[in-house]
Amino acid sequence: MSRRLLVIGAHPDDPDIRAGGLACSWADAGHDVRFVSMTDGRSGHHEQGGNELAERRRREAAAAAVTAGIEYHVLENPDGRLEPTLENRETVIELIREYDPDLVLTHRTNDYHPDHRYTSQLVRDAAYMVTVPNVCPETPALHDNPVFAYLLDTFERPYPFTPDVIVPIDDEHVECKYDALDCHESQMYEWLPYNKGELEAVPDDPDDRREWLETDPIPGLAEMRATADRFRDDLIEQCGPERGRQVEYAEAFEVSEYGGNLTSALASDLVSP
């Protein structure tokens, strides 16, 4: 059965960091995957900005899409200025209806970045409303509410991330994920290291730089290993003792009560696409 996965992040690279492994594995299995960035990324840099950076980030997202075998849409809301307006809510309702996904992933609302928080609010506000015909009547309403779920984070208040499904990511699709992240040069090798005070640690050679990316605390391999170890008991329960103990890399998702129910069939396709 072919599935549709929609990941709505605040910026180009947010979907890749938290759901890139799932996206690569689903695309490889023949499912449809679409990433959406709610903003144009024009503010995320220490040297570039404005239209020049926004266009660069669109090119990076397009390259990541080709690498992962998915679609990537970057909306025109200015980075750093996203607001949970009615107009933006209707945009989200329409894009969800047009794509008709089985699963929608986004940030949680308790997050450090206002664009992340407002992206989450917009997606949560669109949940259920996608099924109401008199809302945005120009775009046909969905008969069934998709499953909505949250991307992993480490924030503790008002409550910590509590996963409903942990997705094992095999070595092949781990490599695919980091190949896609490698396309986001302005973020992985410039802005994020600069923002963390680690810019001098980034190698100049492209091959060395790609290898270094996997060692970076976020989104490096250590984080994917930490996810598998953090939720090891859940992995054992999901996958059985033998496979659950062997999983080295994982991504995790928390289902929102505002969306449809996570069926056993969809959960199975997440774990083993």
XYZ file of C-alpha atoms in Angstrom:
273
model
C 0.000 0.000 0.000
C 1.425 3.360 -1.043
C 1.575 6.009 1.697
C 1.975 9.792 1.761
C 4.186 11.533 4.328
C 4.071 15.310 4.820
C 6.675 16.973 7.050
C 6.049 20.662 7.781
C 9.029 22.433 9.325
C 9.721 26.063 10.040
C 12.882 26.342 7.910
C 14.609 24.538 5.052
C 16.600 21.764 6.829
C 14.249 21.300 9.831
C 12.390 18.349 8.227
C 15.695 16.763 7.143
C 17.206 16.903 10.637
C 14.317 15.255 12.466
C 12.711 13.048 9.815
C 15.332 12.613 7.091
C 15.903 8.944 7.804
C 12.198 8.128 7.677
C 11.839 10.179 4.488
C 14.689 8.351 2.751
C 13.423 4.921 3.779
C 9.832 5.666 2.748
C 10.875 7.159 -0.584
C 13.084 4.128 -1.227
C 10.097 1.864 -0.499
C 7.998 3.678 -3.107
C 5.983 5.959 -0.818
C 5.418 9.659 -1.561
C 7.204 12.144 0.700
C 6.888 15.919 0.740
C 8.816 18.371 2.912
C 7.438 21.879 3.428
C 9.298 24.811 4.964
C 6.946 27.465 6.299
C 9.587 30.202 5.899
C 12.154 31.095 3.268
C 15.230 30.842 5.500
C 16.444 34.368 4.763
C 17.589 35.090 8.327
C 19.567 31.968 9.203
C 23.130 33.096 8.579
C 25.835 35.324 10.059
C 27.135 36.792 6.766
C 24.423 36.425 4.116
C 20.777 37.430 4.321
C 17.712 38.620 2.463
C 16.866 37.429 -1.027
C 20.383 36.139 -1.661
C 20.221 33.732 1.275
C 16.589 32.809 0.610
C 17.438 31.770 -2.948
C 20.480 29.872 -1.765
C 18.391 27.938 0.726
C 15.814 27.109 -1.945
C 18.592 25.649 -4.065
C 19.890 23.657 -1.111
C 16.413 22.286 -0.386
C 15.966 21.326 -4.033
C 19.301 19.480 -4.001
C 18.325 17.670 -0.789
C 15.038 16.636 -2.398
C 16.834 15.070 -5.353
C 19.226 13.265 -3.015
C 16.426 11.836 -0.861
C 13.998 11.176 -3.733
C 11.286 13.446 -2.306
C 9.541 16.790 -2.946
C 10.592 19.972 -1.145
C 8.400 23.099 -1.031
C 9.675 26.342 0.488
C 7.004 28.950 1.239
C 7.607 32.688 1.032
C 6.997 33.723 4.652
C 10.063 35.661 5.876
C 12.308 33.677 8.200
C 11.996 34.933 11.778
C 8.674 36.656 11.143
C 6.210 33.785 10.908
C 2.910 34.470 12.662
C -0.056 32.145 13.442
C -2.461 34.203 11.332
C -5.732 33.069 9.795
C -4.191 33.510 6.348
C -1.286 31.197 7.216
C -3.665 28.680 8.800
C -5.697 28.542 5.615
C -2.513 28.040 3.600
C -1.655 25.041 5.772
C -5.199 23.652 5.517
C -5.072 23.898 1.744
C -1.647 22.337 1.334
C -2.622 19.406 3.589
C -5.850 18.872 1.646
C -4.084 19.088 -1.700
C -1.527 16.462 -0.688
C -3.947 14.223 1.289
C -1.266 12.642 3.495
C -1.518 9.625 5.757
C 0.808 11.268 8.262
C 1.732 14.903 8.990
C 4.834 15.640 11.092
C 5.752 18.995 12.625
C 7.436 20.634 15.629
C 5.997 20.647 19.116
C 4.693 23.976 20.406
C 7.150 24.104 23.323
C 10.263 24.938 21.329
C 13.079 27.474 21.514
C 12.400 29.147 18.143
C 9.273 31.268 17.526
C 9.059 30.037 13.916
C 9.003 26.451 15.213
C 6.336 27.272 17.793
C 4.109 29.056 15.299
C 4.564 26.371 12.652
C 3.384 23.860 15.230
C 0.396 26.004 16.167
C -0.578 26.479 12.536
C -0.437 22.755 11.844
C -2.346 21.927 15.026
C -4.979 24.514 14.135
C -5.311 22.929 10.686
C -5.901 19.476 12.186
C -9.584 18.582 12.096
C -10.316 21.770 10.109
C -9.015 19.951 7.028
C -12.211 17.876 7.232
C -14.630 20.852 7.475
C -16.014 21.623 3.964
C -17.071 25.210 4.702
C -13.547 26.145 5.754
C -11.479 27.023 2.663
C -14.301 25.729 0.442
C -12.294 26.270 -2.751
C -10.157 23.245 -1.805
C -12.172 20.035 -1.251
C -12.164 18.891 2.361
C -10.647 15.574 3.374
C -13.018 12.818 4.404
C -10.627 11.538 7.076
C -8.381 13.512 9.395
C -4.747 12.466 8.825
C -2.548 11.351 11.686
C -0.649 14.347 13.050
C 2.537 13.796 15.036
C 5.463 15.726 16.472
C 9.144 15.624 15.662
C 11.648 14.747 18.377
C 13.027 17.464 20.645
C 14.740 17.607 24.045
C 12.628 20.254 25.785
C 11.256 19.305 29.211
C 8.604 21.925 29.984
C 5.652 21.811 30.182
C 6.240 18.115 29.474
C 8.991 16.105 27.761
C 8.688 14.498 24.354
C 6.862 11.164 24.709
C 7.083 9.005 21.570
C 4.350 6.769 20.232
C 6.523 5.217 17.546
C 10.296 4.833 17.242
C 11.522 4.251 13.709
C 14.708 2.207 13.214
C 16.912 3.724 10.501
C 19.268 1.298 8.766
C 22.773 2.186 7.595
C 21.726 2.776 3.979
C 19.108 5.343 4.892
C 21.307 6.941 7.535
C 23.771 7.640 4.715
C 20.939 8.986 2.563
C 19.848 11.306 5.377
C 23.328 12.764 5.811
C 23.810 13.079 2.074
C 20.636 15.193 2.060
C 21.799 17.253 5.033
C 25.114 17.766 3.251
C 23.162 19.713 0.615
C 22.192 22.328 3.222
C 25.671 23.860 3.185
C 24.673 27.271 4.526
C 23.264 25.634 7.655
C 25.301 22.502 8.334
C 28.723 24.008 7.637
C 28.250 27.733 8.214
C 25.375 29.097 10.302
C 24.820 26.281 12.823
C 28.553 25.819 13.603
C 28.941 29.622 13.839
C 25.955 29.880 16.179
C 27.483 27.193 18.430
C 30.965 28.756 18.354
C 32.392 25.826 16.378
C 32.922 27.299 12.920
C 36.681 26.712 13.010
C 36.082 22.983 13.512
C 34.425 22.586 10.094
C 36.862 21.063 7.539
C 37.421 22.827 4.229
C 37.585 19.653 2.136
C 34.088 18.559 0.999
C 34.691 14.874 1.772
C 36.117 15.633 5.208
C 33.280 18.038 5.824
C 30.678 15.382 4.991
C 32.390 12.976 7.405
C 32.516 15.694 10.074
C 28.758 16.271 9.709
C 28.056 12.846 11.190
C 30.044 13.759 14.318
C 28.275 17.081 14.928
C 26.160 16.994 18.137
C 23.076 18.086 16.177
C 22.258 16.442 13.793
C 25.112 13.953 14.019
C 25.024 10.192 14.410
C 25.420 10.498 18.178
C 21.958 12.010 18.370
C 20.408 9.177 16.355
C 22.196 6.647 18.579
C 20.989 8.520 21.654
C 17.426 8.319 20.349
C 17.696 4.550 19.936
C 19.220 4.148 23.406
C 16.776 6.565 25.068
C 13.820 4.560 23.798
C 15.395 1.105 23.824
C 12.548 -0.465 25.800
C 10.040 0.880 23.281
C 12.111 -0.490 20.404
C 12.180 -3.927 22.029
C 8.416 -3.821 22.519
C 7.831 -2.661 18.918
C 10.338 -4.834 17.096
C 10.841 -7.784 19.414
C 13.835 -8.450 21.694
C 16.339 -9.479 19.027
C 15.809 -6.643 16.552
C 14.989 -4.079 19.233
C 18.366 -4.585 20.929
C 20.244 -4.394 17.622
C 18.840 -1.058 16.391
C 21.683 1.475 16.369
C 19.969 4.535 14.857
C 16.415 5.765 15.251
C 14.010 8.673 14.827
C 10.991 9.124 17.092
C 7.555 10.711 16.747
C 4.785 11.640 19.193
C 1.202 11.413 17.950
C -1.041 14.447 18.491
C -4.518 13.844 19.895
C -5.874 16.473 17.465
C -5.449 14.216 14.443
C -6.587 10.794 13.355
C -5.679 7.632 15.234
C -2.408 5.884 14.511
C -3.551 2.526 13.150
C -1.542 -0.629 13.600
C -1.081 -0.773 9.816
C 0.417 2.723 9.620
C 2.578 2.105 12.688
C 3.863 -1.084 11.045
C 4.681 0.802 7.840
C 6.612 3.382 9.863
C 8.724 0.753 11.567
C 9.151 -1.428 8.447
C 8.255 0.499 5.267
